[in-house]
Every structure is written in C-alpha cells, then in structure tokens.
Coordinates of C-alpha atoms and ligand atoms in Angstrom, one line a residue:
M135 CA 263.8 -119.4 172.7
A136 CA 264.4 -116.3 170.7
A137 CA 261.2 -114.5 169.7
V138 CA 260.3 -114.9 166.1
K139 CA 260.9 -111.7 164.3
K140 CA 257.8 -110.2 162.7
A141 CA 258.1 -109.2 159.1
P142 CA 258.3 -105.4 158.9
A143 CA 254.9 -103.8 158.2
K144 CA 254.6 -102.8 154.6
K145 CA 255.1 -99.1 154.1
A146 CA 252.1 -97.2 152.6
A147 CA 252.7 -96.7 149.0
A148 CA 253.9 -93.2 148.2
P149 CA 251.5 -91.1 146.1
K150 CA 252.2 -91.7 142.4
K151 CA 254.0 -88.9 140.7
P152 CA 254.2 -88.7 136.9
A153 CA 257.6 -90.0 135.9
V154 CA 260.3 -87.6 134.6
P155 CA 260.8 -88.6 130.9
P156 CA 264.2 -90.0 130.0
G157 CA 266.7 -87.2 129.2
K158 CA 264.6 -84.6 131.0
K159 CA 265.4 -83.1 134.5
F160 CA 261.8 -82.1 135.3
R161 CA 258.4 -83.5 134.5
K162 CA 255.6 -81.5 132.9
V163 CA 253.1 -80.1 135.4
K164 CA 249.5 -79.9 134.2
M165 CA 247.7 -76.6 134.8
G166 CA 244.1 -75.3 134.4
I167 CA 243.2 -71.7 133.6
I168 CA 240.2 -70.1 135.4
G169 CA 239.1 -66.8 133.7
C170 CA 239.2 -66.8 129.9
G171 CA 239.2 -63.0 129.3
M172 CA 241.5 -60.6 127.6
I173 CA 244.8 -61.6 129.2
S174 CA 244.2 -65.3 128.9
D175 CA 245.3 -65.5 125.3
T176 CA 248.8 -64.3 126.3
Y177 CA 249.0 -67.1 128.9
F178 CA 247.6 -69.8 126.5
Q179 CA 250.2 -68.8 124.0
A180 CA 253.3 -68.0 126.1
S181 CA 252.9 -71.1 128.4
K182 CA 253.4 -73.3 125.3
K183 CA 257.1 -72.2 125.2
F184 CA 257.9 -73.6 128.7
N185 CA 258.7 -77.3 128.7
V186 CA 257.6 -77.8 132.3
I187 CA 254.0 -76.7 132.1
E188 CA 251.0 -77.6 130.0
V189 CA 247.5 -76.0 130.1
V190 CA 245.1 -78.9 129.9
A191 CA 241.8 -77.3 130.9
C192 CA 240.0 -73.9 131.1
S193 CA 236.9 -72.5 132.6
D194 CA 235.0 -69.2 132.8
I195 CA 231.8 -68.0 134.5
I196 CA 230.7 -67.3 130.9
P197 CA 231.0 -70.8 129.4
E198 CA 231.3 -69.6 125.7
R199 CA 234.5 -67.9 126.6
A200 CA 236.1 -71.1 127.8
K201 CA 234.7 -73.0 124.8
K202 CA 236.3 -70.5 122.4
K203 CA 239.7 -71.1 124.1
E204 CA 239.2 -74.8 123.7
E205 CA 238.7 -74.3 120.0
M206 CA 241.7 -72.0 119.8
Y207 CA 244.2 -73.8 122.0
G208 CA 243.0 -77.4 122.3
C209 CA 242.6 -77.6 126.1
K210 CA 239.3 -78.9 127.5
A211 CA 236.6 -76.3 128.4
M212 CA 234.7 -77.1 131.6
T213 CA 233.2 -75.5 134.7
N214 CA 235.3 -74.2 137.6
E215 CA 234.1 -77.1 139.7
E216 CA 235.1 -79.7 137.1
L217 CA 238.5 -78.1 136.6
L218 CA 239.1 -78.1 140.3
A219 CA 238.1 -81.7 140.6
R220 CA 240.5 -82.9 137.9
K221 CA 243.2 -85.0 139.6
D222 CA 245.9 -84.4 137.1
I223 CA 245.9 -80.6 137.4
E224 CA 248.5 -79.4 140.0
I225 CA 248.5 -75.7 139.4
V226 CA 245.5 -73.4 138.7
L227 CA 246.2 -70.1 136.9
N228 CA 243.6 -67.6 138.1
L229 CA 243.0 -65.0 135.4
T230 CA 239.8 -63.5 136.8
P231 CA 239.2 -59.8 137.8
P232 CA 241.0 -58.6 141.0
Q233 CA 237.8 -58.7 143.1
V234 CA 237.5 -62.5 142.5
H235 CA 241.2 -63.4 142.9
S236 CA 241.1 -64.5 146.5
R237 CA 237.8 -66.4 146.2
I238 CA 239.2 -68.5 143.3
A239 CA 242.5 -69.0 145.1
M240 CA 240.7 -70.3 148.2
D241 CA 238.7 -72.7 146.1
T242 CA 241.9 -73.9 144.4
L243 CA 243.7 -74.5 147.7
N244 CA 240.6 -76.2 149.1
A245 CA 240.7 -78.5 146.1
G246 CA 244.3 -79.4 147.0
K247 CA 246.0 -77.5 144.2
H248 CA 248.7 -74.8 144.0
A249 CA 247.2 -71.4 143.2
Y250 CA 248.9 -68.9 140.9
S251 CA 247.0 -65.7 140.4
E252 CA 247.1 -62.6 138.2
K253 CA 248.0 -59.4 140.0
P254 CA 247.1 -57.9 142.4
F255 CA 247.4 -60.6 145.0
G256 CA 244.2 -59.3 146.7
V257 CA 242.1 -56.2 146.9
D258 CA 243.1 -55.5 150.6
E259 CA 245.3 -56.9 153.3
A260 CA 242.6 -59.1 154.8
D261 CA 241.8 -60.6 151.4
A262 CA 245.4 -61.6 150.9
A263 CA 246.0 -62.8 154.5
K264 CA 243.2 -65.4 154.3
V265 CA 244.8 -66.9 151.1
M266 CA 248.3 -67.0 152.8
A267 CA 246.8 -68.6 155.9
L268 CA 245.0 -71.3 154.0
A269 CA 248.0 -72.1 151.8
K270 CA 250.1 -72.5 154.9
K271 CA 247.5 -74.7 156.6
K272 CA 247.2 -76.9 153.5
G273 CA 250.9 -77.0 152.8
L274 CA 250.3 -75.7 149.2
R275 CA 252.0 -73.0 147.3
V276 CA 250.6 -69.6 146.2
G277 CA 252.1 -67.5 143.4
C278 CA 251.2 -64.3 141.8
A279 CA 252.0 -62.1 138.7
P280 CA 253.8 -60.1 137.7
D281 CA 256.5 -62.3 136.4
T282 CA 257.9 -59.7 134.1
F283 CA 260.8 -59.2 136.5
L284 CA 262.1 -62.6 135.2
G285 CA 262.4 -61.1 131.7
G286 CA 265.7 -60.3 130.0
G287 CA 265.4 -56.5 130.6
I288 CA 264.9 -56.5 134.4
Q289 CA 267.2 -59.6 135.0
T290 CA 270.0 -57.7 133.1
C291 CA 269.5 -54.7 135.4
R292 CA 269.5 -56.9 138.5
K293 CA 272.8 -58.5 137.4
M294 CA 274.4 -55.1 136.7
L295 CA 273.2 -53.8 140.1
D296 CA 274.6 -56.9 141.9
D297 CA 277.9 -56.7 139.9
G298 CA 278.4 -53.1 141.0
W299 CA 278.1 -51.3 137.7
I300 CA 276.6 -48.2 139.5
G301 CA 278.2 -48.8 142.9
K302 CA 276.0 -48.7 145.9
P303 CA 272.4 -47.9 145.1
I304 CA 271.2 -44.8 147.0
A305 CA 267.8 -43.9 145.5
A306 CA 265.5 -44.6 142.6
T307 CA 262.4 -43.3 140.8
A308 CA 259.6 -45.4 139.5
M309 CA 257.0 -43.5 137.3
V310 CA 253.9 -45.0 135.7
L311 CA 251.7 -42.3 134.3
G312 CA 249.0 -42.1 131.7
R313 CA 245.5 -41.0 131.2
G314 CA 244.3 -44.4 132.2
P315 CA 242.0 -46.8 130.2
E316 CA 239.0 -44.5 130.6
K317 CA 237.6 -45.0 127.2
W318 CA 238.2 -48.8 127.0
G319 CA 235.3 -51.2 127.1
Q320 CA 236.5 -52.6 130.4
A321 CA 237.3 -49.2 131.8
P322 CA 235.0 -49.1 134.8
F323 CA 236.9 -52.2 136.2
F324 CA 240.1 -50.1 136.3
Y325 CA 238.5 -47.3 138.3
D326 CA 237.0 -49.6 140.9
Y327 CA 238.0 -51.1 144.2
G328 CA 241.0 -53.4 143.7
A329 CA 242.3 -51.5 140.7
G330 CA 243.3 -47.9 140.0
P331 CA 246.8 -47.0 138.7
M332 CA 248.5 -48.4 141.8
L333 CA 246.9 -51.8 142.1
D334 CA 246.7 -52.3 138.4
L335 CA 250.1 -51.1 137.2
G336 CA 252.0 -50.6 140.5
P337 CA 252.7 -54.4 140.9
Y338 CA 255.1 -54.3 137.9
Y339 CA 257.0 -51.4 139.3
V340 CA 257.0 -52.2 143.0
T341 CA 257.9 -55.9 142.3
A342 CA 260.8 -54.8 140.1
L343 CA 262.0 -52.5 143.0
V344 CA 261.8 -55.3 145.6
N345 CA 263.7 -57.5 143.1
F346 CA 266.4 -54.9 143.0
F347 CA 266.6 -53.8 146.6
G348 CA 264.9 -56.5 148.7
P349 CA 262.0 -55.8 151.1
A350 CA 260.8 -52.4 152.1
K351 CA 260.5 -50.7 155.5
S352 CA 258.0 -47.9 155.2
V353 CA 255.9 -45.8 152.8
T354 CA 255.2 -42.0 153.0
A355 CA 252.7 -40.8 150.4
I356 CA 250.0 -38.4 149.4
T357 CA 247.3 -39.6 147.0
K358 CA 244.2 -38.0 145.3
K359 CA 241.3 -38.7 143.0
G360 CA 241.4 -36.4 139.9
S361 CA 237.6 -36.5 139.2
K362 CA 234.6 -38.3 140.5
F363 CA 233.6 -39.7 137.1
R364 CA 235.2 -40.8 133.8
T365 CA 233.5 -41.2 130.4
L366 CA 233.4 -44.5 128.5
G367 CA 234.5 -44.7 124.9
A368 CA 232.4 -46.0 122.0
E369 CA 233.5 -49.6 122.4
V370 CA 231.7 -50.9 125.4
G371 CA 233.2 -54.3 126.4
E372 CA 231.1 -57.4 126.8
T373 CA 231.5 -57.5 130.5
Y374 CA 229.9 -54.2 131.1
K375 CA 227.5 -53.7 128.1
D376 CA 224.4 -54.3 130.3
I377 CA 225.5 -51.7 132.8
Y378 CA 227.1 -49.0 130.7
K379 CA 226.5 -47.4 127.2
P380 CA 229.0 -45.5 125.1
F381 CA 229.8 -42.1 126.6
D382 CA 228.1 -43.0 129.9
R383 CA 229.8 -41.6 132.9
Y384 CA 231.0 -44.1 135.4
P385 CA 232.1 -43.5 139.0
V386 CA 235.8 -43.4 140.1
T387 CA 236.0 -45.1 143.5
V388 CA 239.8 -45.2 143.8
T389 CA 242.6 -42.6 144.0
T390 CA 244.0 -41.9 140.5
H391 CA 247.2 -40.0 141.3
L392 CA 249.4 -41.6 144.0
T393 CA 252.8 -40.1 144.8
G394 CA 255.2 -41.1 147.6
V395 CA 258.5 -42.6 148.8
I396 CA 259.2 -46.2 149.5
E397 CA 262.0 -46.7 152.1
F398 CA 263.7 -50.0 151.6
Q399 CA 265.3 -52.0 154.3
N400 CA 268.7 -51.6 152.6
G401 CA 268.3 -47.8 152.9
V402 CA 267.4 -47.1 149.2
L403 CA 264.7 -44.4 148.9
A404 CA 262.4 -44.8 145.8
T405 CA 260.2 -42.0 144.7
V406 CA 257.1 -43.4 143.1
I407 CA 254.2 -41.9 141.0
A408 CA 251.3 -44.0 139.8
S409 CA 248.8 -41.9 137.9
F410 CA 245.8 -42.1 135.5
E411 CA 245.9 -38.2 135.3
A412 CA 248.6 -37.6 132.7
Y413 CA 247.9 -37.3 129.0
A414 CA 251.6 -37.3 128.3
H415 CA 254.9 -37.3 130.2
N416 CA 258.6 -37.8 129.7
H417 CA 259.7 -39.7 132.8
P418 CA 261.6 -43.0 132.2
P419 CA 259.9 -46.0 133.9
I420 CA 262.6 -46.6 136.5
E421 CA 266.0 -45.0 137.2
I422 CA 268.4 -46.2 139.9
Y423 CA 271.0 -43.8 141.3
G424 CA 274.1 -45.3 142.7
D425 CA 277.3 -43.8 144.2
E426 CA 279.1 -44.6 140.9
G427 CA 276.5 -44.1 138.3
T428 CA 272.8 -44.3 137.1
L429 CA 271.0 -47.3 135.7
L430 CA 268.1 -46.7 133.3
V431 CA 265.6 -49.6 133.7
P432 CA 263.2 -50.6 130.9
D433 CA 259.4 -50.7 131.3
P434 CA 258.8 -53.4 134.0
N435 CA 255.5 -54.2 132.3
T436 CA 257.4 -55.8 129.5
F437 CA 260.2 -58.4 129.3
G438 CA 262.8 -56.7 127.1
G439 CA 265.2 -53.8 127.2
P440 CA 266.7 -51.4 126.5
V441 CA 269.0 -51.1 129.5
K442 CA 271.2 -48.0 129.7
V443 CA 274.0 -47.1 132.2
F444 CA 275.8 -43.8 132.9
R445 CA 279.0 -44.3 134.8
H446 CA 280.8 -41.6 136.8
G447 CA 284.1 -40.9 134.9
E448 CA 282.8 -42.1 131.5
N449 CA 280.1 -39.4 131.5
K450 CA 277.9 -40.8 128.7
W451 CA 275.0 -43.2 128.4
I452 CA 275.9 -46.7 127.2
E453 CA 273.3 -49.3 126.1
A454 CA 274.1 -52.5 127.8
P455 CA 273.7 -55.9 126.0
L456 CA 271.1 -58.0 127.7
S457 CA 272.6 -60.8 129.8
H458 CA 269.4 -62.9 130.0
I459 CA 266.9 -64.5 127.6
Y460 CA 263.1 -64.1 127.6
T461 CA 262.9 -60.6 126.2
E462 CA 259.6 -61.3 124.4
N463 CA 256.2 -61.6 126.2
S464 CA 256.7 -64.7 128.4
R465 CA 253.8 -64.3 130.9
S466 CA 253.5 -67.7 132.7
I467 CA 257.3 -67.9 133.3
G468 CA 256.4 -67.4 137.0
A469 CA 254.1 -70.5 136.8
A470 CA 256.8 -72.5 135.0
D471 CA 259.3 -71.5 137.8
M472 CA 256.7 -72.7 140.3
A473 CA 256.3 -76.0 138.5
I474 CA 260.1 -76.6 138.8
A475 CA 260.2 -75.4 142.4
L476 CA 257.5 -78.0 143.3
Q477 CA 259.8 -80.7 142.1
T478 CA 263.1 -79.4 143.6
G479 CA 261.6 -78.1 146.9
R480 CA 263.1 -74.6 146.4
K481 CA 261.1 -71.4 146.8
H482 CA 259.4 -70.2 143.6
R483 CA 260.3 -66.7 142.7
C484 CA 256.8 -65.2 142.2
N485 CA 255.8 -66.4 145.6
G486 CA 253.0 -65.4 148.0
D487 CA 255.4 -63.6 150.4
L488 CA 256.6 -61.4 147.7
A489 CA 253.1 -60.6 146.3
N490 CA 251.7 -60.0 149.8
H491 CA 254.6 -57.6 150.6
V492 CA 254.1 -55.8 147.3
L493 CA 250.4 -55.5 148.0
E494 CA 251.1 -54.0 151.5
I495 CA 253.5 -51.5 150.0
M496 CA 250.9 -50.4 147.4
L497 CA 248.1 -50.2 149.8
A498 CA 250.3 -48.1 152.2
F499 CA 250.2 -45.2 149.7
D500 CA 246.5 -44.5 150.4
K501 CA 246.9 -45.4 154.0
S502 CA 249.8 -42.9 154.5
S503 CA 247.8 -40.2 152.7
K504 CA 244.8 -40.7 154.9
L505 CA 246.8 -40.8 158.1
G506 CA 249.0 -37.9 157.1
R507 CA 252.2 -39.8 158.2
K508 CA 254.7 -42.4 157.4
V509 CA 253.4 -46.0 157.4
D510 CA 255.7 -48.8 158.8
L511 CA 255.2 -52.0 156.9
K512 CA 254.3 -55.2 158.8
T513 CA 255.1 -57.8 156.1
T514 CA 258.4 -58.7 154.5
C515 CA 259.8 -61.2 152.0
E516 CA 263.0 -62.6 150.6
R517 CA 264.6 -60.8 147.6
P518 CA 263.9 -63.3 144.8
E519 CA 266.8 -65.2 143.4
P520 CA 268.0 -64.1 140.0
L521 CA 267.6 -66.4 137.0
Q522 CA 270.6 -68.4 135.9
L523 CA 272.7 -67.2 132.9
G524 CA 272.8 -69.4 129.8
L525 CA 269.3 -70.7 129.8
E526 CA 268.0 -72.1 126.6
H527 CA 264.5 -71.1 125.3
G528 CA 261.9 -73.2 127.1
E529 CA 264.1 -73.6 130.3
V530 CA 263.7 -71.7 133.6
E531 CA 266.4 -73.7 135.4
K532 CA 269.3 -75.8 134.1
Ligands
LIG138 N1 244.0 -57.3 130.1 C1 245.3 -57.1 130.3 O1 246.0 -56.5 129.4 C2 246.0 -57.5 131.6 C3 247.3 -57.5 131.6 C4 248.0 -58.0 132.7 C5 247.2 -58.5 133.8 N2 245.9 -58.5 133.7 C6 245.1 -59.0 134.9 O2 244.5 -60.2 134.6 C7 243.3 -60.3 135.3 C8 242.2 -60.5 134.2 O3 242.2 -59.4 133.4 P1 241.4 -59.4 132.0 O4 241.8 -58.1 131.3 O5 241.7 -60.7 131.3 O6 239.9 -59.3 132.4 P2 238.6 -59.8 131.6 O7 237.5 -59.2 132.3 O8 238.8 -59.7 130.1 O9 238.6 -61.4 131.9 C9 238.3 -62.0 133.2 C10 237.5 -63.2 132.9 O10 237.2 -63.8 134.2 C11 235.9 -64.3 134.1 N3 235.4 -64.5 135.5 C12 235.0 -63.6 136.3 N4 234.6 -64.2 137.5 C13 234.8 -65.5 137.3 C14 234.6 -66.7 138.2 N5 234.1 -66.5 139.4 N6 234.9 -67.9 137.6 C15 235.4 -68.0 136.4 N7 235.6 -67.0 135.6 C16 235.3 -65.7 136.0 C17 235.1 -63.3 133.3 O11 233.9 -63.8 132.8 C18 236.2 -62.9 132.3 O12 236.0 -63.7 131.1 C19 243.1 -59.1 136.1 O13 243.6 -59.3 137.4 C20 244.0 -58.1 135.4 O14 244.5 -57.1 136.3 C21 245.2 -58.0 132.6

C-alpha cells in the first residue's frame, strides 16, 4: 500500500514588511535621529522632501534638545534606548560628535537597525573597523555622510567626466583652506581628536574625488600644527560653556595644515590641501585636468554649481548647465538612497566601504608625514553609481 503523503509542513511566516502604497514603487522607511545639535535642523528639514523616508523619533543626551525638535518637527522625543527599542524604526541617523559616532553606530547595529552616521566614519581606523565588522556579522547596512556628492553640482561634473568632456583625467587639485572655526562656540571640538580640517572638511573633498576617480592607491603628505592654542570668541556654545569662557585659550591637538598627493588606482594624482591656517585664499575647491581640458568643480560641501569647463581648442571657460536636480541643501539624500537600496537589494551609494576608504585616505596624511614616506592604502571601495537623470523632486530612483 502506498504510503500516505504527509501534508507539507507550514512554512514559517515571513517577517511582516509595511506594504508599498498603491501607485508607489517604494515604501516609506521610518528613521530616528540621535543627536539633536546644530546640524540636526538641516536633516529634520531636508528629509521631509524625500518620499521614502520619515523621521519619527529623536533623542539627545541633553533631553531638552530632543524635546525642542519634537516641538519644531513633530517627531517623538525620547531617550537613545527608547529610540533603539522602537520596532518601526529601520534606520538610525547618528548626528552626534565624531568621538561618539562609532559607539552609537554599534548600539544601533546591536539593536538590529541600519546605521547612518554623520562624517567622519570614525576617529581612527580601529574605530571604523569595529563598526564594519559588526555590520557584516549582523547583516545590516552602514552609511555615512557626506551625501553632497549626490547633489546637482557634483553629479553634473561626474557626468561630464564620464562623457569625456575633458578627455582622460590626469590630475586634480582639491583645496579647502580657511582660518578654521576658532572663534565659534563649538570651536574646541574642531581642534580635537577626530576633527581638524582634514577629518571635518576633508570628507567632502576626498569623497568627491573617489566619486570622480574611484578608489585610491597611496598617499604622500606632510602635515603640521600651526599653533598649540587657539582663542575662543565671545559666543561660547552651550556644549562647552562649563569648560571654556570667552577668549579662553584652548588646546589644538590635531594638525591644522595638511598637504599631500593622493594617487588613485586609475592613475590620477590629486594634490590636496586641508588647512585651518589661511585667513584668505583664491584657490577653487576642486579642479580636474584632463588631456582635452579642465573641469572646475563647485564646492563639494554644497549641492549646487557652478560647473565650468575649459576645452582645448575652444580656449575659453564655459559654464555648463546642471544635468541633475538637488542643487539646494539636501542632506539626508544619502539616507533616502539607503532606504531604497534596502528594498531593492542594491548597494547604497554613501556606504560603509566608501566612508571607510575615505577615512583611511584622510588619516594617511598624518601617517605619511610621521613616517616620512608614501603610505600604501589597505582598504578599497567601488566607485559609487551616478544618480539617474530625469529624477523628480522627492525621488532618488525612478
Ligand atoms: N554643524 C555643522 O554645520 C555640521 C555640518 C556637517 C556635518 N556636521 C557633523 O555632524 C555631527 C554633529 O555636529 P553638530 O555641529 O550638530 O554638533 P553639536 O555639538 O551641535 O550636536 C551634537 C549633539 O549630539 C548630542 N550627543 C552627544 N553625545 C550623545 C550621545 N551619546 N547620545 C545622544 N546624543 C549625544 C549632543 O548633546 C549634541 O546635542 C558632527 O559629526 C559634525 O562633524 C556638522
């Protein structure tokens, strides 16, 4: 007699995912913000324009700051622990100071959520490596600012480069110089471990360069500290008011003038200066020199233009129309891109590999200077995919 067939065992129910609303391609991903300081307003405001993300909760170690954002933006203020315990939050935006970034990222991953951090990705290589390792172990994503390279200005340059407007790129310059925020209320933060001109502003420039040329191979640099102390201005910020008084001197623990050359794997040599030692200068933010012309790249700490090109044979600068949208402050576009990538399975553009590689490049400036030689880089990443043309406002992918 034939054996009686057993009814197939019932499959375990798949975890419930919020449904994609009719007529929409992607569902809205809920996010929480940890760190309600100066930059958080930009994120609270700009995130509202992307139809795939929604900030539903916020927290700060100083609870009144989170409460204030609740009043201003309508998201729920709570403690870090409460935010991390909320089941509906999938991505945590970490807007704390650099020294806290990796700790919050680890807490986020341990809570089973994807972690998106402000720059820099970590204060040193070990700091970043532990976040990368935990994300891999947990099967979760990590992302990091800057996302300004997804703005209309840098995306237009990327397209012009890829379309051959200046031929084969040979070399570039990237210059970010200023006197530094020495008189600001939060100034001491910028002269401390994990900041300085390279880790604070370098991410915009180095990420833009990796977006243009792909991963780098080596760094050769000399760096210095201009002075041992800086003097605070009259407006002492809340964060430091118990420690510093107006016109107090505070210590400089980082190098404040870093100059060197990044050698990219595609052969491009980029001369870079990051400095808090210049009262004024006339260098453009980034120039790219190709075998058929020069591309003048706008400030990579912003989203807009202008983009200018000088082509061999035409012998004049021409301002190029911008090919991509998002020319206004759109910080959080990187998180919106991550929210879509979670749903499609593709890589998100502001990913951990990119941020980790950018961090290694930046840290290699001081390392090369100390060692007195070229530093070969250990990490690498993929060149991020350009954004699509023809996006409507609110979209990051068609
Ligand atoms: N301010 C800017 O213009 C700017 C621009 C771009 C990027 N950023 C980056 O954004 C990050 C934050 O900068 P900011 O200027 O907003 O600094 P901030 O000091 O104004 O704000 C940081 C906030 O994080 C909170 N915080 C610190 N530790 C915490 C913890 N363990 N848990 C919860 N909250 C905690 C602080 O109380 C503070 O409110 C930095 O990495 C900075 O480099 C700042």
